[in-house]
Amino acid sequence: MPARLRQIVTAAAVYGVRCEEPSSGSHYKLYAADGKMYPVPAGNGYKTEIDDKYIKKMCRALGLVYEDLKKNL
Amino acid sequence: MPAKTYNLWVTVERATDVRGQWVAHVLDFDAVTQGNTIEHALRMAGEAAAMIAVEDLGTHRDPTDRRAPEEDWERMFAILRTAELISVAEIATREAELACVVCTFELEVHQVPQPGEPKVPVAWSGARRLSDPSMHCA
């Protein structure tokens, strides 16, 4: 099931992930607690609908458990 | 000025749960992004890959350590075995009939000297281009 970017940022924040909006480009940056960055497509800002495949890869990259994150979306 | 070049494999497939979107996966960096068309998704993939390379190199990480798991590569090679080779120009006209695109692009990242530190460059900037004018489509 897809989710809006705002929902993903809110759910990931529980695990210490912070979101940064660059001044240019079509991606925001998500940072894990250890400083590792993963770009998130944000063509429509926080309203952007994000495919589930992205959410799974983001969780893998940032060390989150997909099933746990999905419960908070 | 030091530079690093990466040849990256990308797959683009229709999104399974967001209508009208194409999902791009840069396997070498395990980065996923999405776009409204195949071309848009490829541009987004280039931007995401450049962001990762610049960020990781700037924090003394190796972006290739992010490499996608083997099952993703096996899936891509399985697609390649049955794919048809088409030109970039054909993508827009044949998008409706395509299910998946596999291609490579070259990402070049340069070190940029920082103000006050002319001898110790610490920032990186990226540029990318399609390294192969043809794509494999299924």
mmCIF file of C-alpha atoms in Angstrom:
data_model
loop_
_atom_site.group_PDB
_atom_site.id
_atom_site.type_symbol
_atom_site.label_atom_id
_atom_site.label_comp_id
_atom_site.label_asym_id
_atom_site.label_seq_id
_atom_site.Cartn_x
_atom_site.Cartn_y
_atom_site.Cartn_z
ATOM 1 C CA MET A 1 0.000 0.000 0.000
ATOM 2 C CA PRO A 2 1.467 3.405 -0.927
ATOM 3 C CA ALA A 3 1.933 6.210 1.582
ATOM 4 C CA ARG A 4 2.307 9.956 1.425
ATOM 5 C CA LEU A 5 5.783 11.312 2.081
ATOM 6 C CA ARG A 6 4.495 13.167 5.146
ATOM 7 C CA GLN A 7 3.283 9.871 6.665
ATOM 8 C CA ILE A 8 6.642 8.199 5.991
ATOM 9 C CA VAL A 9 8.619 11.071 7.542
ATOM 10 C CA THR A 10 6.375 11.074 10.622
ATOM 11 C CA ALA A 11 6.559 7.292 11.037
ATOM 12 C CA ALA A 12 10.344 7.164 10.517
ATOM 13 C CA ALA A 13 10.934 10.013 12.988
ATOM 14 C CA VAL A 14 9.948 7.605 15.775
ATOM 15 C CA TYR A 15 13.150 5.663 14.948
ATOM 16 C CA GLY A 16 15.373 8.742 14.920
ATOM 17 C CA VAL A 17 15.201 9.403 11.169
ATOM 18 C CA ARG A 18 15.208 13.100 10.265
ATOM 19 C CA CYS A 19 14.165 14.691 6.984
ATOM 20 C CA GLU A 20 15.993 17.529 5.234
ATOM 21 C CA GLU A 21 14.597 19.557 2.321
ATOM 22 C CA PRO A 22 17.391 20.595 -0.054
ATOM 23 C CA SER A 23 17.081 23.970 -1.795
ATOM 24 C CA SER A 24 17.117 22.334 -5.227
ATOM 25 C CA GLY A 25 16.302 18.997 -6.857
ATOM 26 C CA SER A 26 13.358 16.635 -6.659
ATOM 27 C CA HIS A 27 14.443 14.605 -3.662
ATOM 28 C CA TYR A 28 14.417 15.243 0.065
ATOM 29 C CA LYS A 29 17.059 13.606 2.265
ATOM 30 C CA LEU A 30 16.303 11.130 5.033
ATOM 31 C CA TYR A 31 19.077 10.660 7.613
ATOM 32 C CA ALA A 32 19.356 7.638 9.892
ATOM 33 C CA ALA A 33 20.606 8.122 13.437
ATOM 34 C CA ASP A 34 24.110 7.009 12.318
ATOM 35 C CA GLY A 35 24.217 9.774 9.677
ATOM 36 C CA LYS A 36 23.577 7.568 6.643
ATOM 37 C CA MET A 37 21.486 9.382 4.015
ATOM 38 C CA TYR A 38 18.798 7.976 1.713
ATOM 39 C CA PRO A 39 17.099 10.221 -0.888
ATOM 40 C CA VAL A 40 13.308 10.230 -1.073
ATOM 41 C CA PRO A 41 11.427 11.324 -4.218
ATOM 42 C CA ALA A 42 9.466 14.480 -3.432
ATOM 43 C CA GLY A 43 8.194 15.846 -6.741
ATOM 44 C CA ASN A 44 4.959 16.907 -5.049
ATOM 45 C CA GLY A 45 6.475 17.805 -1.684
ATOM 46 C CA TYR A 46 5.084 16.052 1.375
ATOM 47 C CA LYS A 47 1.985 15.078 -0.617
ATOM 48 C CA THR A 48 4.016 12.823 -2.923
ATOM 49 C CA GLU A 49 2.620 9.288 -3.034
ATOM 50 C CA ILE A 50 5.466 6.818 -2.482
ATOM 51 C CA ASP A 51 5.443 3.285 -3.866
ATOM 52 C CA ASP A 52 5.787 0.378 -1.460
ATOM 53 C CA LYS A 53 8.984 -0.820 -3.168
ATOM 54 C CA TYR A 54 10.626 2.457 -2.160
ATOM 55 C CA ILE A 55 9.477 2.086 1.464
ATOM 56 C CA LYS A 56 11.018 -1.408 1.691
ATOM 57 C CA LYS A 57 14.352 -0.231 0.266
ATOM 58 C CA MET A 58 14.380 2.845 2.480
ATOM 59 C CA CYS A 59 13.887 0.635 5.551
ATOM 60 C CA ARG A 60 16.769 -1.625 4.446
ATOM 61 C CA ALA A 61 19.067 1.353 3.830
ATOM 62 C CA LEU A 62 18.281 3.115 7.099
ATOM 63 C CA GLY A 63 18.212 -0.014 9.272
ATOM 64 C CA LEU A 64 14.473 0.082 9.998
ATOM 65 C CA VAL A 65 12.085 -2.880 10.170
ATOM 66 C CA TYR A 66 9.563 -2.547 7.354
ATOM 67 C CA GLU A 67 6.742 -4.288 9.221
ATOM 68 C CA ASP A 68 7.203 -2.010 12.244
ATOM 69 C CA LEU A 69 7.228 1.149 10.130
ATOM 70 C CA LYS A 70 4.120 0.085 8.218
ATOM 71 C CA LYS A 71 2.186 -0.176 11.488
ATOM 72 C CA ASN A 72 2.758 3.557 12.014
ATOM 73 C CA LEU A 73 1.773 4.663 8.500
ATOM 74 C CA MET B 1 41.264 17.333 -9.570
ATOM 75 C CA PRO B 2 40.350 13.835 -8.274
ATOM 76 C CA ALA B 3 37.238 12.252 -9.747
ATOM 77 C CA LYS B 4 35.391 8.981 -9.396
ATOM 78 C CA THR B 5 33.360 7.322 -12.121
ATOM 79 C CA TYR B 6 30.633 4.767 -11.521
ATOM 80 C CA ASN B 7 28.869 2.685 -14.159
ATOM 81 C CA LEU B 8 25.457 2.041 -12.688
ATOM 82 C CA TRP B 9 22.753 -0.487 -13.564
ATOM 83 C CA VAL B 10 19.170 0.759 -13.393
ATOM 84 C CA THR B 11 15.817 -0.974 -13.756
ATOM 85 C CA VAL B 12 12.585 0.951 -14.322
ATOM 86 C CA GLU B 13 9.242 -0.763 -13.810
ATOM 87 C CA ARG B 14 5.634 0.309 -13.460
ATOM 88 C CA ALA B 15 4.763 1.088 -9.843
ATOM 89 C CA THR B 16 2.668 -1.668 -8.336
ATOM 90 C CA ASP B 17 0.590 0.535 -6.079
ATOM 91 C CA VAL B 18 0.882 4.168 -7.251
ATOM 92 C CA ARG B 19 -1.096 4.681 -10.440
ATOM 93 C CA GLY B 20 0.792 6.207 -13.384
ATOM 94 C CA GLN B 21 4.200 6.086 -11.712
ATOM 95 C CA TRP B 22 7.382 4.295 -12.787
ATOM 96 C CA VAL B 23 9.787 3.041 -10.120
ATOM 97 C CA ALA B 24 13.535 3.216 -10.849
ATOM 98 C CA HIS B 25 16.083 1.127 -8.938
ATOM 99 C CA VAL B 26 19.813 1.918 -9.073
ATOM 100 C CA LEU B 27 21.144 -1.507 -8.131
ATOM 101 C CA ASP B 28 24.772 -0.520 -7.464
ATOM 102 C CA PHE B 29 23.657 1.909 -4.743
ATOM 103 C CA ASP B 30 20.356 0.114 -3.932
ATOM 104 C CA ALA B 31 18.549 3.435 -4.410
ATOM 105 C CA VAL B 32 14.876 3.502 -5.391
ATOM 106 C CA THR B 33 13.000 6.512 -6.715
ATOM 107 C CA GLN B 34 10.034 7.169 -8.987
ATOM 108 C CA GLY B 35 8.788 9.360 -11.831
ATOM 109 C CA ASN B 36 5.749 10.089 -13.984
ATOM 110 C CA THR B 37 7.304 8.528 -17.100
ATOM 111 C CA ILE B 38 10.226 6.188 -17.821
ATOM 112 C CA GLU B 39 12.405 9.143 -18.796
ATOM 113 C CA HIS B 40 11.401 11.059 -15.677
ATOM 114 C CA ALA B 41 12.142 8.021 -13.502
ATOM 115 C CA LEU B 42 15.586 7.722 -15.132
ATOM 116 C CA ARG B 43 16.318 11.400 -14.467
ATOM 117 C CA MET B 44 15.233 10.900 -10.854
ATOM 118 C CA ALA B 45 17.490 7.827 -10.625
ATOM 119 C CA GLY B 46 20.441 9.920 -11.829
ATOM 120 C CA GLU B 47 19.690 12.595 -9.252
ATOM 121 C CA ALA B 48 19.304 10.068 -6.414
ATOM 122 C CA ALA B 49 22.538 8.274 -7.370
ATOM 123 C CA ALA B 50 24.450 11.558 -7.506
ATOM 124 C CA MET B 51 23.068 12.573 -4.091
ATOM 125 C CA ILE B 52 24.187 9.269 -2.561
ATOM 126 C CA ALA B 53 27.662 9.395 -4.121
ATOM 127 C CA VAL B 54 28.247 13.005 -3.048
ATOM 128 C CA GLU B 55 26.932 12.368 0.468
ATOM 129 C CA ASP B 56 28.811 9.096 1.021
ATOM 130 C CA LEU B 57 32.131 10.298 -0.386
ATOM 131 C CA GLY B 58 31.812 13.465 1.666
ATOM 132 C CA THR B 59 31.393 11.385 4.840
ATOM 133 C CA HIS B 60 34.138 8.858 3.970
ATOM 134 C CA ARG B 61 31.703 6.098 3.044
ATOM 135 C CA ASP B 62 31.818 3.954 -0.085
ATOM 136 C CA PRO B 63 28.474 4.226 -1.949
ATOM 137 C CA THR B 64 29.010 0.784 -3.530
ATOM 138 C CA ASP B 65 28.770 -0.739 -0.046
ATOM 139 C CA ARG B 66 25.022 -0.137 -0.464
ATOM 140 C CA ARG B 67 24.875 -2.630 -3.362
ATOM 141 C CA ALA B 68 21.462 -4.274 -3.778
ATOM 142 C CA PRO B 69 21.031 -7.880 -2.602
ATOM 143 C CA GLU B 70 21.770 -10.722 -5.032
ATOM 144 C CA GLU B 71 18.113 -11.519 -5.686
ATOM 145 C CA ASP B 72 17.664 -8.047 -7.222
ATOM 146 C CA TRP B 73 20.610 -8.620 -9.584
ATOM 147 C CA GLU B 74 19.378 -12.080 -10.527
ATOM 148 C CA ARG B 75 15.982 -10.625 -11.322
ATOM 149 C CA MET B 76 17.573 -7.942 -13.516
ATOM 150 C CA PHE B 77 19.655 -10.502 -15.442
ATOM 151 C CA ALA B 78 16.542 -12.643 -15.895
ATOM 152 C CA ILE B 79 14.825 -9.619 -17.467
ATOM 153 C CA LEU B 80 17.849 -9.019 -19.711
ATOM 154 C CA ARG B 81 17.728 -12.592 -21.033
ATOM 155 C CA THR B 82 14.273 -12.004 -22.537
ATOM 156 C CA ALA B 83 14.513 -8.277 -23.242
ATOM 157 C CA GLU B 84 14.493 -6.478 -26.556
ATOM 158 C CA LEU B 85 17.162 -3.862 -27.307
ATOM 159 C CA ILE B 86 15.673 -0.459 -28.184
ATOM 160 C CA SER B 87 16.993 3.092 -28.504
ATOM 161 C CA VAL B 88 16.427 5.863 -25.993
ATOM 162 C CA ALA B 89 14.367 7.704 -28.594
ATOM 163 C CA GLU B 90 11.893 4.807 -28.740
ATOM 164 C CA ILE B 91 11.088 4.897 -25.061
ATOM 165 C CA ALA B 92 8.592 7.750 -25.187
ATOM 166 C CA THR B 93 6.730 6.361 -28.201
ATOM 167 C CA ARG B 94 6.582 2.788 -26.888
ATOM 168 C CA GLU B 95 6.047 3.491 -23.197
ATOM 169 C CA ALA B 96 2.480 2.146 -23.205
ATOM 170 C CA GLU B 97 3.623 -1.323 -24.299
ATOM 171 C CA LEU B 98 6.667 -1.565 -22.017
ATOM 172 C CA ALA B 99 6.668 -3.316 -18.662
ATOM 173 C CA CYS B 100 10.284 -2.781 -17.687
ATOM 174 C CA VAL B 101 13.482 -1.056 -18.827
ATOM 175 C CA VAL B 102 17.065 -1.974 -17.924
ATOM 176 C CA CYS B 103 19.917 0.402 -18.736
ATOM 177 C CA THR B 104 23.266 1.647 -17.512
ATOM 178 C CA PHE B 105 24.475 5.168 -16.955
ATOM 179 C CA GLU B 106 27.769 6.700 -16.024
ATOM 180 C CA LEU B 107 28.046 8.876 -12.947
ATOM 181 C CA GLU B 108 31.110 11.055 -12.575
ATOM 182 C CA VAL B 109 31.801 12.718 -9.235
ATOM 183 C CA HIS B 110 34.437 15.424 -8.749
ATOM 184 C CA GLN B 111 36.047 16.809 -5.649
ATOM 185 C CA VAL B 112 35.402 20.508 -5.168
ATOM 186 C CA PRO B 113 37.848 22.639 -3.130
ATOM 187 C CA GLN B 114 36.187 24.359 -0.197
ATOM 188 C CA PRO B 115 36.686 28.060 0.612
ATOM 189 C CA GLY B 116 39.590 28.427 3.012
ATOM 190 C CA GLU B 117 40.754 24.874 2.320
ATOM 191 C CA PRO B 118 42.188 25.029 -1.200
ATOM 192 C CA LYS B 119 44.542 22.109 -0.606
ATOM 193 C CA VAL B 120 42.093 19.869 1.210
ATOM 194 C CA PRO B 121 39.042 19.382 -0.992
ATOM 195 C CA VAL B 122 36.240 17.803 0.983
ATOM 196 C CA ALA B 123 33.076 18.367 -1.038
ATOM 197 C CA TRP B 124 31.962 16.367 -4.058
ATOM 198 C CA SER B 125 29.691 17.284 -6.932
ATOM 199 C CA GLY B 126 28.152 14.881 -9.409
ATOM 200 C CA ALA B 127 27.300 14.819 -13.102
ATOM 201 C CA ARG B 128 25.745 11.930 -14.965
ATOM 202 C CA ARG B 129 24.974 10.839 -18.464
ATOM 203 C CA LEU B 130 23.609 7.758 -20.147
ATOM 204 C CA SER B 131 26.646 5.701 -21.088
ATOM 205 C CA ASP B 132 24.795 3.527 -23.573
ATOM 206 C CA PRO B 133 22.388 4.934 -26.181
ATOM 207 C CA SER B 134 20.361 1.719 -26.130
ATOM 208 C CA MET B 135 18.149 0.163 -23.521
ATOM 209 C CA HIS B 136 16.837 -3.302 -22.859
ATOM 210 C CA CYS B 137 13.077 -3.460 -22.552
ATOM 211 C CA ALA B 138 10.658 -6.200 -21.675
#
